[in-house]
Amino acid sequence: MGSSIFLLRLILTSFLLFTFFLETVHGTRKSYIVYLGAHSHGSSPTSVDLQTATFSHYHLLASTLGSEEKAKEAVIYSYNKHINGFAAMLEEEEAADIAKNPNVVSVFLSKKHELHTTRSWEFLGLQRNGKNSAWQKGSFGENTIIANIDTGVWPESESFSDKGYGPVPSKWRGGNVCQINKLPRSKANLCNRKLIGARFFNKAFQAYNGELVPSLQTARDFMGHGTHTLSTAGGNFVRGASVFAVGNGTAKGGSPRARVAAYKVCWSLTDPAGCYGADVLAAIDQAIDDGVDVINLSVGGNYVVTPEGIFTDEVSIGAFHAISRNIVVVASAGNNGPTPGSVVNVDPWVFTIAASTIDRDFSSNLTINNNQQIEGASLFVNLPPNQAFSLILSTDAKLANATFRDAQLCRRGTLDPAKVKGKIVRCIRDGKIKSVAEGNEALSSGAQGMILGNQKQNGKTTFGEPHVLSTVGTNDDHAGGQSDFFLTATDPIESGATIRMSPARTLFGRKPAPVMASFSSRGPNKIQPSILKPDVTAPGVNILAAYSEFASASTLLTDKRRGFKFNVLQGTSMSCPHVAGIAGLLKTRYPSWSPAAIKSAIMTTATTRDNINRPIQDAFAKTLATPFAYGSGHVQPDLAIDPGLVYDLGLTDYLNFLCASGYDQQLISALNFNRTFICSGTHSVTDLNYPSITLPNLGLKAVTITRTVTNVGTPSTYTATAQLPGYNIAVVPNSLTFNKIGEKKTFKVTVQASSVTKRRTYQFGELRWTDGKHIVRSPITVKRR
Ligand SMILES: *[C@@H]1O[C@H](CO)[C@@H](O)[C@H](O)[C@H]1NC(C)=O
Ligand SMILES: *[C@@H]1O[C@H](CO)[C@@H](O)[C@H](O)[C@H]1NC(C)=O
Ligand SMILES: *[C@@H]1O[C@H](CO)[C@@H](O)[C@H](O)[C@H]1NC(C)=O
Ligand SMILES: *[C@@H]1O[C@H](CO)[C@@H](O)[C@H](O)[C@H]1NC(C)=O
């Protein structure tokens, strides 16, 4: 605690410096990324290779800037390991000039990405780990190295203790680099055999925001996000993990025995955290070089549809290079649901993860007027359970100078203490996956407790959050959300009612679960419509994991509640590391599998049913969820570990996909380690050997697509069934016999609309291959134009 206070002082001091530096940012120069494709040196470049590459970057830039001196000065990163290119501070005209060089694939402004949980930056929460058996198998994941590109790490967390670990795996090439400052009085060894490396990348951040003071030049996590997600992916088993004594249980990562390495790229002393693309690329280049197996990306790709498309997005480029070095890249779908088409990180080489609930809730019962009970989400209630309090709607306690809407959301300075004091106040959530700020206003106005109702966009998803006073979150059935947050006449939650709040409890075995979270971003994929995204869903609501002891419970600097070893967070950022963890299990079990095979195993064994064996529901639509919410379905690690067949893909397949997508052959060759790649012209985007099938623009003519499956199980004969309501669909051949592991068989699927097929709407179906033991399932998504 003492050291936390020290750090708080340090941060606040730096914060003032930070605003000062904001004034001094350079004039018109901006950071551009000049992307050159792949290096022709091999996968383990020597120091001479690195020097040569950097020199070639200076040389190229000198032809525009006039001298190598000037070039050296302008370059902030030379990507000299696996990604070929550099980031430099340039004028717009200089950038345009460099783009004319025929060796340049693309030149683009380094973007500022936002962390996927921090659009609601007061993320807090508890975790729930699914009870799936493979997650419990602690012996798995032992030698897998998971890289987390995020806000850094809190190395003192027990989740990263190396007790019982053998030596660092020899494939780790990152040496002993551990760029974390020590806490006062702390023991040595911040990195160890569990947390095997930590680095930070902030040159682009500093170019825009001014230089950070030396004590902030560290991979230490001040925000909690990176520690939380890293421990979800690869944290140790830690008993007695809890927040406010709720959710007491064992916190653990998806690959509890994996080794982890932190690459800090997201920096913030203000809201929201910014992750600059040039810093992200540098971290990915380093992680590839360090020899990691899985990269988990916390920032969103967001490129615009242009002819250059993927070549102007750092996440897309970085992920491509990682995959061509056999590294699994897992990224979140985003928290912009339920808007259709909001999914990001949509490249076929990225594993894109949606978020859903688990079967554990943190709950409290509200008793209204002594006769009606509503169950809501809560981490913490400390009101006497038998005492009834008078309820007031925040809009009825509005100060004269506040707007109705601000008062509805309990924004600062909107509530009249004379009306609120001693009561329970009902506010509406002011964000998708935050919010604790409402509690500050309620508490400072003298409220005893708070009911936090959902907005319509929050649907039925409710959150356990570390509020500053006793709080219960209710869904839109009870908070007027259905009528766009105005109460219906029959809603019992109205001013003057009496309310009792029961103590918060952890409830297990909740049904139905999973339910798709309202905030989870949805398909269709607007950028590459023939690839279904997201790919799968995993737990991302009320996730309890390790936390930065510096960060306050709510991550607000003004929140004095600090020193939490664990916290509960929400978001696709939380679901993503679950899948990174599962990928780690598979990688340990099958070291020779490609990233695509690992992804296929997880996708084709996912389920579209919940724990009462009904189709998974959507918390927003109050109807059934579709593949646009969950992709192939909810992950089932214990089945993924024995998938039977996989849809494999390699670099050539991705390059052919780029050919079929219309990219220039010379650009594609630059990605092929500078070996000429010939686009054959016979490839179609729908033929990419993806584990799902999507035909976004079907006419009346029948369309046939090809897929190839690889046997990874015992000798067996598989038969196919396919269904797609409103269409004719056939699989040829519909029986495949495999005699050995690694054997490949190709089949074709023909889809034809009938004259009565509904137009311009998506229809969902599925293809299954089964040998009686395995079911290898692919969602089919078709739209008739
Ligand atoms: C959590 O449970 C353990 C064992 O059941 C118990 O010893 C511990 O006190 C509990 N922690 C809290 C905060 O309730
Ligand atoms: C709320 O009440 C119901 C019905 O009495 C009970 O089953 C449930 O466990 C209670 N929930 C909490 C959080 O106490
Ligand atoms: C309204 O006035 C009160 C009392 O002067 C002040 O504390 C509060 O901040 C004001 N609220 C807004 C929204 O301006
Ligand atoms: C993993 O990726 C997600 C989303 O892309 C991110 O939010 C999270 O912080 C990352 N964490 C870890 C350990 O992998």
PDB file of N, CA, C and O in Angstrom, residues 530-531 649 653 657 660 682-690 694-695 703-708 747-749:
ATOM      1  N   SER A 530     -16.495 -11.828 -47.558  1.00  0.00           N
ATOM      2  CA  SER A 530     -16.536 -13.277 -47.751  1.00  0.00           C
ATOM      3  C   SER A 530     -15.895 -14.039 -46.599  1.00  0.00           C
ATOM      4  O   SER A 530     -15.798 -15.266 -46.639  1.00  0.00           O
ATOM      5  N   ILE A 531     -15.438 -13.323 -45.578  1.00  0.00           N
ATOM      6  CA  ILE A 531     -14.911 -13.984 -44.374  1.00  0.00           C
ATOM      7  C   ILE A 531     -15.839 -13.643 -43.214  1.00  0.00           C
ATOM      8  O   ILE A 531     -16.000 -12.474 -42.875  1.00  0.00           O
ATOM      9  N   LEU A 649      -4.178 -23.727 -43.464  1.00  0.00           N
ATOM     10  CA  LEU A 649      -3.844 -22.620 -44.357  1.00  0.00           C
ATOM     11  C   LEU A 649      -2.384 -22.262 -44.133  1.00  0.00           C
ATOM     12  O   LEU A 649      -1.897 -22.329 -43.009  1.00  0.00           O
ATOM     13  N   ASP A 653      -1.595 -19.661 -49.266  1.00  0.00           N
ATOM     14  CA  ASP A 653      -3.052 -19.505 -49.329  1.00  0.00           C
ATOM     15  C   ASP A 653      -3.464 -18.053 -49.073  1.00  0.00           C
ATOM     16  O   ASP A 653      -4.348 -17.518 -49.728  1.00  0.00           O
ATOM     17  N   PHE A 657      -5.253 -15.470 -51.567  1.00  0.00           N
ATOM     18  CA  PHE A 657      -6.446 -14.725 -51.156  1.00  0.00           C
ATOM     19  C   PHE A 657      -6.284 -13.237 -51.501  1.00  0.00           C
ATOM     20  O   PHE A 657      -7.199 -12.589 -51.990  1.00  0.00           O
ATOM     21  N   ALA A 660      -6.750 -12.826 -55.172  1.00  0.00           N
ATOM     22  CA  ALA A 660      -8.174 -12.890 -55.512  1.00  0.00           C
ATOM     23  C   ALA A 660      -8.910 -11.640 -55.043  1.00  0.00           C
ATOM     24  O   ALA A 660      -9.932 -11.258 -55.606  1.00  0.00           O
ATOM     25  N   THR A 682      -6.792 -18.149 -60.868  1.00  0.00           N
ATOM     26  CA  THR A 682      -7.871 -19.132 -60.724  1.00  0.00           C
ATOM     27  C   THR A 682      -8.463 -19.122 -59.319  1.00  0.00           C
ATOM     28  O   THR A 682      -9.381 -19.861 -59.025  1.00  0.00           O
ATOM     29  N   HIS A 683      -7.902 -18.296 -58.438  1.00  0.00           N
ATOM     30  CA  HIS A 683      -8.383 -18.336 -57.054  1.00  0.00           C
ATOM     31  C   HIS A 683      -9.535 -17.370 -56.830  1.00  0.00           C
ATOM     32  O   HIS A 683      -9.560 -16.281 -57.379  1.00  0.00           O
ATOM     33  N   SER A 684     -10.466 -17.807 -56.013  1.00  0.00           N
ATOM     34  CA  SER A 684     -11.584 -16.952 -55.664  1.00  0.00           C
ATOM     35  C   SER A 684     -11.511 -16.708 -54.153  1.00  0.00           C
ATOM     36  O   SER A 684     -11.047 -17.582 -53.408  1.00  0.00           O
ATOM     37  N   VAL A 685     -11.937 -15.540 -53.695  1.00  0.00           N
ATOM     38  CA  VAL A 685     -11.861 -15.240 -52.260  1.00  0.00           C
ATOM     39  C   VAL A 685     -12.655 -16.259 -51.438  1.00  0.00           C
ATOM     40  O   VAL A 685     -12.273 -16.581 -50.312  1.00  0.00           O
ATOM     41  N   THR A 686     -13.718 -16.798 -52.018  1.00  0.00           N
ATOM     42  CA  THR A 686     -14.539 -17.742 -51.253  1.00  0.00           C
ATOM     43  C   THR A 686     -13.871 -19.110 -51.126  1.00  0.00           C
ATOM     44  O   THR A 686     -14.321 -19.957 -50.367  1.00  0.00           O
ATOM     45  N   ASP A 687     -12.789 -19.326 -51.898  1.00  0.00           N
ATOM     46  CA  ASP A 687     -12.075 -20.604 -51.819  1.00  0.00           C
ATOM     47  C   ASP A 687     -10.972 -20.611 -50.772  1.00  0.00           C
ATOM     48  O   ASP A 687     -10.304 -21.628 -50.588  1.00  0.00           O
ATOM     49  N   LEU A 688     -10.739 -19.493 -50.094  1.00  0.00           N
ATOM     50  CA  LEU A 688      -9.757 -19.531 -49.009  1.00  0.00           C
ATOM     51  C   LEU A 688     -10.193 -20.645 -48.067  1.00  0.00           C
ATOM     52  O   LEU A 688     -11.366 -20.742 -47.710  1.00  0.00           O
ATOM     53  N   ASN A 689      -9.269 -21.489 -47.676  1.00  0.00           N
ATOM     54  CA  ASN A 689      -9.632 -22.701 -46.924  1.00  0.00           C
ATOM     55  C   ASN A 689      -9.979 -22.373 -45.471  1.00  0.00           C
ATOM     56  O   ASN A 689      -9.362 -22.860 -44.534  1.00  0.00           O
ATOM     57  N   TYR A 690     -11.003 -21.537 -45.320  1.00  0.00           N
ATOM     58  CA  TYR A 690     -11.400 -21.035 -44.003  1.00  0.00           C
ATOM     59  C   TYR A 690     -12.383 -22.013 -43.358  1.00  0.00           C
ATOM     60  O   TYR A 690     -13.173 -22.644 -44.047  1.00  0.00           O
ATOM     61  N   THR A 694     -18.792 -18.340 -46.361  1.00  0.00           N
ATOM     62  CA  THR A 694     -19.605 -17.135 -46.491  1.00  0.00           C
ATOM     63  C   THR A 694     -19.725 -16.739 -47.959  1.00  0.00           C
ATOM     64  O   THR A 694     -18.713 -16.591 -48.654  1.00  0.00           O
ATOM     65  N   LEU A 695     -20.955 -16.589 -48.435  1.00  0.00           N
ATOM     66  CA  LEU A 695     -21.211 -16.151 -49.815  1.00  0.00           C
ATOM     67  C   LEU A 695     -22.104 -14.916 -49.721  1.00  0.00           C
ATOM     68  O   LEU A 695     -23.321 -15.025 -49.581  1.00  0.00           O
ATOM     69  N   VAL A 703     -23.336 -21.594 -57.069  1.00  0.00           N
ATOM     70  CA  VAL A 703     -21.929 -21.281 -56.808  1.00  0.00           C
ATOM     71  C   VAL A 703     -21.294 -22.481 -56.105  1.00  0.00           C
ATOM     72  O   VAL A 703     -21.899 -23.059 -55.193  1.00  0.00           O
ATOM     73  N   THR A 704     -20.097 -22.842 -56.579  1.00  0.00           N
ATOM     74  CA  THR A 704     -19.400 -23.975 -55.964  1.00  0.00           C
ATOM     75  C   THR A 704     -18.110 -23.489 -55.317  1.00  0.00           C
ATOM     76  O   THR A 704     -17.338 -22.764 -55.953  1.00  0.00           O
ATOM     77  N   ILE A 705     -17.903 -23.856 -54.082  1.00  0.00           N
ATOM     78  CA  ILE A 705     -16.665 -23.491 -53.402  1.00  0.00           C
ATOM     79  C   ILE A 705     -15.918 -24.762 -53.004  1.00  0.00           C
ATOM     80  O   ILE A 705     -16.515 -25.834 -52.885  1.00  0.00           O
ATOM     81  N   THR A 706     -14.607 -24.615 -52.825  1.00  0.00           N
ATOM     82  CA  THR A 706     -13.760 -25.764 -52.533  1.00  0.00           C
ATOM     83  C   THR A 706     -13.156 -25.625 -51.139  1.00  0.00           C
ATOM     84  O   THR A 706     -12.805 -24.516 -50.728  1.00  0.00           O
ATOM     85  N   ARG A 707     -13.075 -26.741 -50.441  1.00  0.00           N
ATOM     86  CA  ARG A 707     -12.374 -26.772 -49.154  1.00  0.00           C
ATOM     87  C   ARG A 707     -11.543 -28.053 -49.084  1.00  0.00           C
ATOM     88  O   ARG A 707     -11.888 -29.054 -49.721  1.00  0.00           O
ATOM     89  N   THR A 708     -10.480 -27.985 -48.282  1.00  0.00           N
ATOM     90  CA  THR A 708      -9.636 -29.161 -48.069  1.00  0.00           C
ATOM     91  C   THR A 708      -9.504 -29.401 -46.577  1.00  0.00           C
ATOM     92  O   THR A 708      -9.189 -28.461 -45.830  1.00  0.00           O
ATOM     93  N   PHE A 747     -13.091 -31.331 -50.996  1.00  0.00           N
ATOM     94  CA  PHE A 747     -14.506 -31.514 -51.356  1.00  0.00           C
ATOM     95  C   PHE A 747     -15.064 -30.188 -51.857  1.00  0.00           C
ATOM     96  O   PHE A 747     -14.427 -29.140 -51.721  1.00  0.00           O
ATOM     97  N   LYS A 748     -16.240 -30.276 -52.470  1.00  0.00           N
ATOM     98  CA  LYS A 748     -16.881 -29.069 -52.992  1.00  0.00           C
ATOM     99  C   LYS A 748     -18.274 -28.906 -52.407  1.00  0.00           C
ATOM    100  O   LYS A 748     -18.969 -29.890 -52.160  1.00  0.00           O
ATOM    101  N   VAL A 749     -18.642 -27.654 -52.179  1.00  0.00           N
ATOM    102  CA  VAL A 749     -19.984 -27.355 -51.692  1.00  0.00           C
ATOM    103  C   VAL A 749     -20.653 -26.473 -52.743  1.00  0.00           C
ATOM    104  O   VAL A 749     -20.093 -25.452 -53.147  1.00  0.00           O
TER     105      VAL A 749
END
